[in-house]
PDB file of C-alpha atoms in Angstrom:
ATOM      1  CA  UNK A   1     -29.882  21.433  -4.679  1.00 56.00           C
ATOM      2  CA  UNK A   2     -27.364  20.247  -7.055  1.00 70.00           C
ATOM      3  CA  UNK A   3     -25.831  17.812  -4.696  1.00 92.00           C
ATOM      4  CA  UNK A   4     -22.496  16.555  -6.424  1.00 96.00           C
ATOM      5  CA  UNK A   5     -21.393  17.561  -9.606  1.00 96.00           C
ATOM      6  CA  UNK A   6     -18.049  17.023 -12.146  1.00 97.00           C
ATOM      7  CA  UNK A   7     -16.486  18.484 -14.797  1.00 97.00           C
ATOM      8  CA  UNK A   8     -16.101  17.989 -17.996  1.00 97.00           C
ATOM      9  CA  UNK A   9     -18.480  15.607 -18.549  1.00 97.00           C
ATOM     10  CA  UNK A  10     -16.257  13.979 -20.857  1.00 97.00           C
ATOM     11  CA  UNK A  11     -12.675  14.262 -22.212  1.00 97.00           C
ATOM     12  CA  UNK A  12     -10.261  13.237 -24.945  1.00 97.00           C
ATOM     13  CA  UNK A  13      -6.650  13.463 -23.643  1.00 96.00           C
ATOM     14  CA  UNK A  14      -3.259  13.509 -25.722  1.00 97.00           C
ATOM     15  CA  UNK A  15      -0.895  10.817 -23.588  1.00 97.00           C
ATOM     16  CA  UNK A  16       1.701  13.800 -21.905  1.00 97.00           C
ATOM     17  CA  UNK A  17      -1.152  16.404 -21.046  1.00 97.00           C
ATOM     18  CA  UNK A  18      -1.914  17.834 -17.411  1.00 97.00           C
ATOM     19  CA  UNK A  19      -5.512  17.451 -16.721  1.00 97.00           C
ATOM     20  CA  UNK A  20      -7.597  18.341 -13.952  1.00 98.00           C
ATOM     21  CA  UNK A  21     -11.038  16.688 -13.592  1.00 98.00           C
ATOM     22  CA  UNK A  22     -13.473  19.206 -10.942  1.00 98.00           C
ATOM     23  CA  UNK A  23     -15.890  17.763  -8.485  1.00 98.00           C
ATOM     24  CA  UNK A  24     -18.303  20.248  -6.557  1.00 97.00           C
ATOM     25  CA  UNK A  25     -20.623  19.382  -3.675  1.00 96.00           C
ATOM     26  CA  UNK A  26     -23.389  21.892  -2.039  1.00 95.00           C
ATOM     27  CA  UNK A  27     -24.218  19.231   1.137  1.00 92.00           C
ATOM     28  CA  UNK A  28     -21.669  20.550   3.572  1.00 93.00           C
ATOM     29  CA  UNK A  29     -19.712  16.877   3.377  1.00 93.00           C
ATOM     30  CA  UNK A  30     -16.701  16.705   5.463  1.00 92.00           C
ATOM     31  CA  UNK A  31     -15.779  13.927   3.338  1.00 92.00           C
ATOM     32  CA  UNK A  32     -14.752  13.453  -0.101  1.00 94.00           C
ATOM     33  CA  UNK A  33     -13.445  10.446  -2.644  1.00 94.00           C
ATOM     34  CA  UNK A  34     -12.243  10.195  -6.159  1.00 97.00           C
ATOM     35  CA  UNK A  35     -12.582   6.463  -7.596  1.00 97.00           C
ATOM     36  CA  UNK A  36     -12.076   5.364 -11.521  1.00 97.00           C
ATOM     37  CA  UNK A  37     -14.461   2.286 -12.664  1.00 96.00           C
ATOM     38  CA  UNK A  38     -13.260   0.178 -14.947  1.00 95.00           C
ATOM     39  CA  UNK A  39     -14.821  -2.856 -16.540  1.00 88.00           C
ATOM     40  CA  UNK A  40     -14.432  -5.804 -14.632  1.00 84.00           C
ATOM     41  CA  UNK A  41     -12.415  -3.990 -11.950  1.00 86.00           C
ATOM     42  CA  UNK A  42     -15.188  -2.300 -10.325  1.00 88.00           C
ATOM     43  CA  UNK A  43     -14.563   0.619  -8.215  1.00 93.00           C
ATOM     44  CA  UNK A  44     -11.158   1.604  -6.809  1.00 94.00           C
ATOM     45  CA  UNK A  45     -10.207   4.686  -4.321  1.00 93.00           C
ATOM     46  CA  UNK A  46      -8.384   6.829  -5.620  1.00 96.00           C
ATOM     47  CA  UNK A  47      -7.933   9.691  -3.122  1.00 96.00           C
ATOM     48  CA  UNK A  48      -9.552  10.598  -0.286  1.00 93.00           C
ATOM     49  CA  UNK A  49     -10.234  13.477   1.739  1.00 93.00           C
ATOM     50  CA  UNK A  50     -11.758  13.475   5.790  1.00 89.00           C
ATOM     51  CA  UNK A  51     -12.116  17.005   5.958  1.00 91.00           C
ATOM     52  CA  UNK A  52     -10.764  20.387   4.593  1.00 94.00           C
ATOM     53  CA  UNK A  53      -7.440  20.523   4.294  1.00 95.00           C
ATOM     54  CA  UNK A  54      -6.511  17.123   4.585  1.00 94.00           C
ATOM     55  CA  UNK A  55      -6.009  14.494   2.173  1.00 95.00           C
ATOM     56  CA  UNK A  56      -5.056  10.402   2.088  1.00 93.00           C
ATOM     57  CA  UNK A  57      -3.931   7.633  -0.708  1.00 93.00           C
ATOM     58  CA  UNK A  58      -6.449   5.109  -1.687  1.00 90.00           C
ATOM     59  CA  UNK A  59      -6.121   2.019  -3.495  1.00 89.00           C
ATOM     60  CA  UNK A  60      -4.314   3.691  -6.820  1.00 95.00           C
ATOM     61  CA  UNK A  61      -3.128   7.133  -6.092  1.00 96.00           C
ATOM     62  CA  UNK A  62      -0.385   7.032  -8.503  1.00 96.00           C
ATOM     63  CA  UNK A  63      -0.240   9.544 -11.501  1.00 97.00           C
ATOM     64  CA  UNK A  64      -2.684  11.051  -9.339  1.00 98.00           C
ATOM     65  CA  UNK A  65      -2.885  14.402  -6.892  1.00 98.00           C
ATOM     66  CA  UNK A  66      -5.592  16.075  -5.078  1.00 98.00           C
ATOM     67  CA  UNK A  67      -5.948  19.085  -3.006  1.00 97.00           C
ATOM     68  CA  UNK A  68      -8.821  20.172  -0.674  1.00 97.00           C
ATOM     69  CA  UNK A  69      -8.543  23.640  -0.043  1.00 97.00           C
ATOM     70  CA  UNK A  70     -12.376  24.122   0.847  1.00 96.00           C
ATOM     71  CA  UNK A  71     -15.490  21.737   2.290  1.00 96.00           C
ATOM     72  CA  UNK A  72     -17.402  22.217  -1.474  1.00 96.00           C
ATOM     73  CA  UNK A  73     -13.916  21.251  -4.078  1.00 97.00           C
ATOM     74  CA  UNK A  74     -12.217  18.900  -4.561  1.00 98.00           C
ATOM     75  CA  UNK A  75     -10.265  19.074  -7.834  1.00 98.00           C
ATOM     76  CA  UNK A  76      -8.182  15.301  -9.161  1.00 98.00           C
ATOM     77  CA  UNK A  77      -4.931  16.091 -10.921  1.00 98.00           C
ATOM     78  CA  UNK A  78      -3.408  13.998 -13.535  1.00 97.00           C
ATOM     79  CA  UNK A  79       0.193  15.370 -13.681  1.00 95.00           C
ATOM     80  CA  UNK A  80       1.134  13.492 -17.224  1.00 97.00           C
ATOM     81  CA  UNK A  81      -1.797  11.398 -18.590  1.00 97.00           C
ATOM     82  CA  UNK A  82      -1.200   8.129 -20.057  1.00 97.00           C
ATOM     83  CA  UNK A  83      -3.405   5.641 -22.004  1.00 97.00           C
ATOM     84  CA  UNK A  84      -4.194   3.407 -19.050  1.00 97.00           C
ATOM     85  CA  UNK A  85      -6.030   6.159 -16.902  1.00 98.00           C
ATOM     86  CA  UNK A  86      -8.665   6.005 -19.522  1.00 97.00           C
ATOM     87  CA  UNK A  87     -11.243   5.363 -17.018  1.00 97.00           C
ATOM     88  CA  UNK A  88     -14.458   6.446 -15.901  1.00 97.00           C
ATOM     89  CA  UNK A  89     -13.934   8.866 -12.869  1.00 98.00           C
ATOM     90  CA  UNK A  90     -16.479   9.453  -9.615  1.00 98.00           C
ATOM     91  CA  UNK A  91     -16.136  11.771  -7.076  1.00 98.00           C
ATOM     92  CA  UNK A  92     -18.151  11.681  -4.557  1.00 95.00           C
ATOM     93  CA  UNK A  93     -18.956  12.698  -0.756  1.00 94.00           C
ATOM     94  CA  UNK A  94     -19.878  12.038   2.755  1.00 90.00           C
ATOM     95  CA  UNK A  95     -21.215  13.695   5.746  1.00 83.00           C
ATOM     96  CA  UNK A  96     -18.845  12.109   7.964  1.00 70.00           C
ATOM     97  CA  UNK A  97     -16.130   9.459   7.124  1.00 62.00           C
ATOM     98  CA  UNK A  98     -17.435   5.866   6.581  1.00 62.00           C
ATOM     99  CA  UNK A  99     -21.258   7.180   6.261  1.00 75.00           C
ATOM    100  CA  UNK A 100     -22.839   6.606   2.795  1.00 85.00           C
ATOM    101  CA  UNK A 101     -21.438   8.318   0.101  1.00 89.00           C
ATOM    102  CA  UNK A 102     -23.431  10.240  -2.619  1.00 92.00           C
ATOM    103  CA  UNK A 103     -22.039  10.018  -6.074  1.00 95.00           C
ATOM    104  CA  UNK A 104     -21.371  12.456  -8.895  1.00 97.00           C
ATOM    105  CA  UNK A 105     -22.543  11.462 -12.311  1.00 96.00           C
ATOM    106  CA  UNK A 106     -19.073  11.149 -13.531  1.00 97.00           C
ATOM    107  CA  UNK A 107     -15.864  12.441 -16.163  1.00 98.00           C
ATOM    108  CA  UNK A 108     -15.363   9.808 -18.848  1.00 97.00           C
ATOM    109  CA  UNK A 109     -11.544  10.127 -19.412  1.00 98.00           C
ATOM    110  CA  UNK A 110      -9.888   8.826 -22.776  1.00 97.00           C
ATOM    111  CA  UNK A 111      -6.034   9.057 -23.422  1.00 97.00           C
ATOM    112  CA  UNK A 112      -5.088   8.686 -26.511  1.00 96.00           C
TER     113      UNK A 112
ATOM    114  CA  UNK B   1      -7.355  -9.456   3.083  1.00 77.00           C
ATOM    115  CA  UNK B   2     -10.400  -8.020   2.941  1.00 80.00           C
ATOM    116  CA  UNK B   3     -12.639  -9.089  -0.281  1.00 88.00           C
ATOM    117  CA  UNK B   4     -15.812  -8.185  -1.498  1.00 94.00           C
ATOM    118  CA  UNK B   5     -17.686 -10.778  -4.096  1.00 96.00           C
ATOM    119  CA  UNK B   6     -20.738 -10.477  -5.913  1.00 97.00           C
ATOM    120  CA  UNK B   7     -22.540 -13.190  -7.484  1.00 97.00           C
ATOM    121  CA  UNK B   8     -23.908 -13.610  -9.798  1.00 97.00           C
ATOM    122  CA  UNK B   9     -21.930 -11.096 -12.024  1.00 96.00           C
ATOM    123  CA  UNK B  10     -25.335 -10.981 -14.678  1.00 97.00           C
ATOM    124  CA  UNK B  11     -28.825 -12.253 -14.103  1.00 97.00           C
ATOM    125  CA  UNK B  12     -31.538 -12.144 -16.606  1.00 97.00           C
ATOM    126  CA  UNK B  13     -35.422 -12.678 -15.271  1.00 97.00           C
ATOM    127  CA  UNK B  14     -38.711 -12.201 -16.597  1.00 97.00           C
ATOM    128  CA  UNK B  15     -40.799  -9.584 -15.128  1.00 97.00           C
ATOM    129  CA  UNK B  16     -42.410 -10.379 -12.159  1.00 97.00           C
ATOM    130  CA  UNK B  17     -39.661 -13.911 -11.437  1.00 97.00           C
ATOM    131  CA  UNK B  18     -38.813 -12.932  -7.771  1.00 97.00           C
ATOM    132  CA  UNK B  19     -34.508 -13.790  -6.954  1.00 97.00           C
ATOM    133  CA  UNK B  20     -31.474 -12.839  -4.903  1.00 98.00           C
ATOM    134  CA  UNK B  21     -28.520 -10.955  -5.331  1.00 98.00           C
ATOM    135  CA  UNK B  22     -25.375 -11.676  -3.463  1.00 98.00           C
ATOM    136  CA  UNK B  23     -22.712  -9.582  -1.645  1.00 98.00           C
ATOM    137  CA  UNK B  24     -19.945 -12.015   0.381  1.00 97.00           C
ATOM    138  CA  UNK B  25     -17.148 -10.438   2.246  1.00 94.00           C
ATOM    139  CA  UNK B  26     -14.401 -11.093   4.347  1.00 91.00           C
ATOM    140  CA  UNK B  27     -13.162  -8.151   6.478  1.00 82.00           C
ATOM    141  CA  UNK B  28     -11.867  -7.850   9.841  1.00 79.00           C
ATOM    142  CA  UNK B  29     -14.337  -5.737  11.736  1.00 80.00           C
ATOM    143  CA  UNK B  30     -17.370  -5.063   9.996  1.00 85.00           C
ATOM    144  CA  UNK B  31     -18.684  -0.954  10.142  1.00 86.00           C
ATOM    145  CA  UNK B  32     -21.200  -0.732   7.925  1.00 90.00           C
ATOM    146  CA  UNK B  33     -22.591  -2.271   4.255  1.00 94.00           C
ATOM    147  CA  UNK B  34     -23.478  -0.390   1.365  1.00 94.00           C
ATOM    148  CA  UNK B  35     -25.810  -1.203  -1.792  1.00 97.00           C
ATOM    149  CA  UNK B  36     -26.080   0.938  -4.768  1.00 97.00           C
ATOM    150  CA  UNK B  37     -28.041   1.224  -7.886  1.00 97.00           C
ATOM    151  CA  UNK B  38     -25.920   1.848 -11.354  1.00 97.00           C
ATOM    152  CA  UNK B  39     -27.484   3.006 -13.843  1.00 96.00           C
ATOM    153  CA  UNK B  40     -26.018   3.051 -17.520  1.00 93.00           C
ATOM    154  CA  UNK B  41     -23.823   6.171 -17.949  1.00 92.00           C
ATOM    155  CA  UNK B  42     -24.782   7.417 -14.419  1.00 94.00           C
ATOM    156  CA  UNK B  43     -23.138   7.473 -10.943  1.00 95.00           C
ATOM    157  CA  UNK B  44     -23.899   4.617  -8.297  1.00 96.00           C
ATOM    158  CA  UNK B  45     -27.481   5.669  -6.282  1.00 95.00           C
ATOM    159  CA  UNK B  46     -27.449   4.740  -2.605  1.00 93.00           C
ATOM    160  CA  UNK B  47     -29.851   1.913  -1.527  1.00 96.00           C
ATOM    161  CA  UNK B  48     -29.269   0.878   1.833  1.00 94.00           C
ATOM    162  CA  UNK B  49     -26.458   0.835   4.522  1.00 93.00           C
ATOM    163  CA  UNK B  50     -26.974  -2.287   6.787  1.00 94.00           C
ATOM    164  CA  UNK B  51     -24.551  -2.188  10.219  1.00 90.00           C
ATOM    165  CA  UNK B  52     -25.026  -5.411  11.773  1.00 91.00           C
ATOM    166  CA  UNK B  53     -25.821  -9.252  11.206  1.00 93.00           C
ATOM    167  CA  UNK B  54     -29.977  -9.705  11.629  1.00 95.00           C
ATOM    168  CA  UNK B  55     -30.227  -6.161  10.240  1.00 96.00           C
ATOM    169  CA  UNK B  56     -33.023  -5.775   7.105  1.00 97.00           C
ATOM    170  CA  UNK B  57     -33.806  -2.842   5.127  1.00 96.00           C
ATOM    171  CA  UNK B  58     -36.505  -2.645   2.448  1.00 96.00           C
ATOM    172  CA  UNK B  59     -37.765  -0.217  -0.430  1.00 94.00           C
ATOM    173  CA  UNK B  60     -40.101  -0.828  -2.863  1.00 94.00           C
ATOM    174  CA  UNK B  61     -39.599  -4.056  -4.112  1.00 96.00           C
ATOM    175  CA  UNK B  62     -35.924  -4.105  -2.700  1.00 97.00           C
ATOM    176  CA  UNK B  63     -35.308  -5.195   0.270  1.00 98.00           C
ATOM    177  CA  UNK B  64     -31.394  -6.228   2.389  1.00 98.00           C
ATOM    178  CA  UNK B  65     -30.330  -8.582   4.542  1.00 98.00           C
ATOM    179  CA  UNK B  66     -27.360  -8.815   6.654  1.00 96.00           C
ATOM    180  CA  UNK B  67     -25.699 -11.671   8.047  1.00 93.00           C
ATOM    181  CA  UNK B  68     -22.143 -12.344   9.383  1.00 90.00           C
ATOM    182  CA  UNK B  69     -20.706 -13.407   5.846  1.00 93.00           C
ATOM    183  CA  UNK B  70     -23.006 -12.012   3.508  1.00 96.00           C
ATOM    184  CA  UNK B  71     -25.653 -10.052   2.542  1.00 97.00           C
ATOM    185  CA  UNK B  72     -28.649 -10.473  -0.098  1.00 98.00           C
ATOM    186  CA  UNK B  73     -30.545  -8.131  -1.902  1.00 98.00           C
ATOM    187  CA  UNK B  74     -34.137 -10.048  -2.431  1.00 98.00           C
ATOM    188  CA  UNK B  75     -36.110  -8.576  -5.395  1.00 97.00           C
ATOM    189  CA  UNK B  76     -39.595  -9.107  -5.446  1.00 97.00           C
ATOM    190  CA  UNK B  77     -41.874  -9.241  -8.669  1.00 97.00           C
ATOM    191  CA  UNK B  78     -39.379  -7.169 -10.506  1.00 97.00           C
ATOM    192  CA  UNK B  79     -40.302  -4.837 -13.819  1.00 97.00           C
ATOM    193  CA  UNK B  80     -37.967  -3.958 -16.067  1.00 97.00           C
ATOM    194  CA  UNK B  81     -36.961  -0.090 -14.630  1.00 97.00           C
ATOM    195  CA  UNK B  82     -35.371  -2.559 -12.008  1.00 97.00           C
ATOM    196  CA  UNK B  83     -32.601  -3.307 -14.785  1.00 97.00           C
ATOM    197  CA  UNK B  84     -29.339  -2.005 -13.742  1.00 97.00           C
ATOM    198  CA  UNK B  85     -25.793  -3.024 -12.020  1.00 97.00           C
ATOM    199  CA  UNK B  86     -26.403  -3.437  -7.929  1.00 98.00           C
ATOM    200  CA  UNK B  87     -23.575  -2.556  -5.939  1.00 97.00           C
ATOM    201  CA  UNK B  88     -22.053  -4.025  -2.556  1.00 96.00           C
ATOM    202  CA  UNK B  89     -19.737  -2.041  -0.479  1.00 94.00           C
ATOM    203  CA  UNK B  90     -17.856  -2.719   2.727  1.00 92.00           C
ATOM    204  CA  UNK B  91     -16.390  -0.609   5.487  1.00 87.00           C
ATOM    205  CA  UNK B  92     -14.442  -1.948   7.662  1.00 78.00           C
ATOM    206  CA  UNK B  93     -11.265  -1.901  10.696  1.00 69.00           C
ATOM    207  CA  UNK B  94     -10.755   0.184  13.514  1.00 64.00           C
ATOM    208  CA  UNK B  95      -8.873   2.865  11.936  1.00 61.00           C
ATOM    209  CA  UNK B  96     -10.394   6.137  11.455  1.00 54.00           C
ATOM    210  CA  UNK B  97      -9.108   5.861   8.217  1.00 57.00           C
ATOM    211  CA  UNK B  98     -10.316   2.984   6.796  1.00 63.00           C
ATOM    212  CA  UNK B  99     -11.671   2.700   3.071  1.00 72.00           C
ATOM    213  CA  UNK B 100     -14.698   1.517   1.411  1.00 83.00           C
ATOM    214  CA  UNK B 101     -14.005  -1.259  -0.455  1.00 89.00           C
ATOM    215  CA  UNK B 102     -16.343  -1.952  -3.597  1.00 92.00           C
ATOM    216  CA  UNK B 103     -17.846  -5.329  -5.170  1.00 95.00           C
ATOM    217  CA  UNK B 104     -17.499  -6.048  -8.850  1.00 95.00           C
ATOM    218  CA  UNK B 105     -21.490  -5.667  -9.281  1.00 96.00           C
ATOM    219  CA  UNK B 106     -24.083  -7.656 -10.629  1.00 97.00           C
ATOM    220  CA  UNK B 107     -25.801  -6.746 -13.960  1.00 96.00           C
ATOM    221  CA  UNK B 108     -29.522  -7.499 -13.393  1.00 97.00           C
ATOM    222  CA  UNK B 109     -31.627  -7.680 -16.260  1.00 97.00           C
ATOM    223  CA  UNK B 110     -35.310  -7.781 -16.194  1.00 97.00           C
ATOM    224  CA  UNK B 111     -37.095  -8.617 -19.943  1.00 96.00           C
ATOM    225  CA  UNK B 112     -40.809  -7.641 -20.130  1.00 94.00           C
TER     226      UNK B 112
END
């Protein structure tokens, strides 16, 4: 069992470029999150999702878009990258919403 | 507003010096608290979920408390695998919606 896992591992983005970061769980999770970590920020929602077909804004959805068109996907969108979503990105899931959540290992994101 | 502290933000102890780590919050309506394990590199590892005040988990040398303000993580006789960044997180509200709202972390350090 895999649990949660994200691709690419890591990523060197030209400011301008569409980019789509892909997080995969095998656990049957209703629920699904996208955060970024940045030092001395800690970790901030990005997107959410409750269930399958549904998604919600976190704490910095912008520049950001997410679909859930399955339980096991749920692919993070940067329309036009620029320099200051150089971040570290999680997804990561739960079985129901508010429950613990279970982290990927992460996308390390640079925009140059 | 809810707020989630952590304090210290680094702590350095010699293996086997016993201390604290602190998670304060202020939220209206308390659902459940989180601690994770970060590891360099690595996505957060779920420790404990605590729901209400009097509550107590343990693990290993680990173990959470939960009070109406805060909780502590107590290590006890640490070694230095114990070295990482310990996470506090907060649900909380009535709304089905509501988010998980992260600490800043501490950065525990154990030297052998």
């Amino acid at each position: 069992i895999a649990g949660i896992t994200q691709a690419p591992t890591s990523q060197i983005l030209a400011a301008g470029r569409r980019m789509t970061l892909r997080c995969t769980q095998d656990m049957r999770h209703n629920a699904m999150y996208w955060y970024r970590q940045d030092l001395g920020l800690g970790l901030r929602l990005i997107h959410y999702s409750n269930t399958a077909g549904t998604t919600g804004k976190g704490e910095v959805p912008d520049g950001y878009s997410v679909s859930r068109a399955n339980t096991d996907d749920f692919p993070l969108t940067l329309a036009s990258a620029v320099p200051s979503q150089t971040s570290v990105y999680f997804c990561a899931s739960s079985d129901r919403q508010g429950l613990t959540q279970y982290f990927g290992p992460g996308t390390r994101l640079l925009v140059l | 507003e809810d707020q989630v502290t952590q304090s210290p933000e680094a702590l350095r102890l010699q293996e086997g010096e016993s201390s604290s780590l602190n998670c304060s919050y202020t939220v209206s309506g308390l659902r459940g608290l989180f601690w994770y394990r970060q590891d360099p590199g690595k996505g957060p590892e779920f420790l404990f979920t605590l729901y209400s005040a009097g509550e107590e988990k343990e693990k290993e040398r680990l173990k959470a408390t939960l009070t109406k303000k805060e909780s502590f993580l107590h290590i006890t006789a640490p070694k230095p695998e114990d070295s990482a960044t310990y996470l506090c997180a907060v649900q909380a509200g009535e709304d089905r919606d509501d988010k998980i709202i992260f600490g800043k972390g501490t950065r525990l350090h154990i030297l052998p």
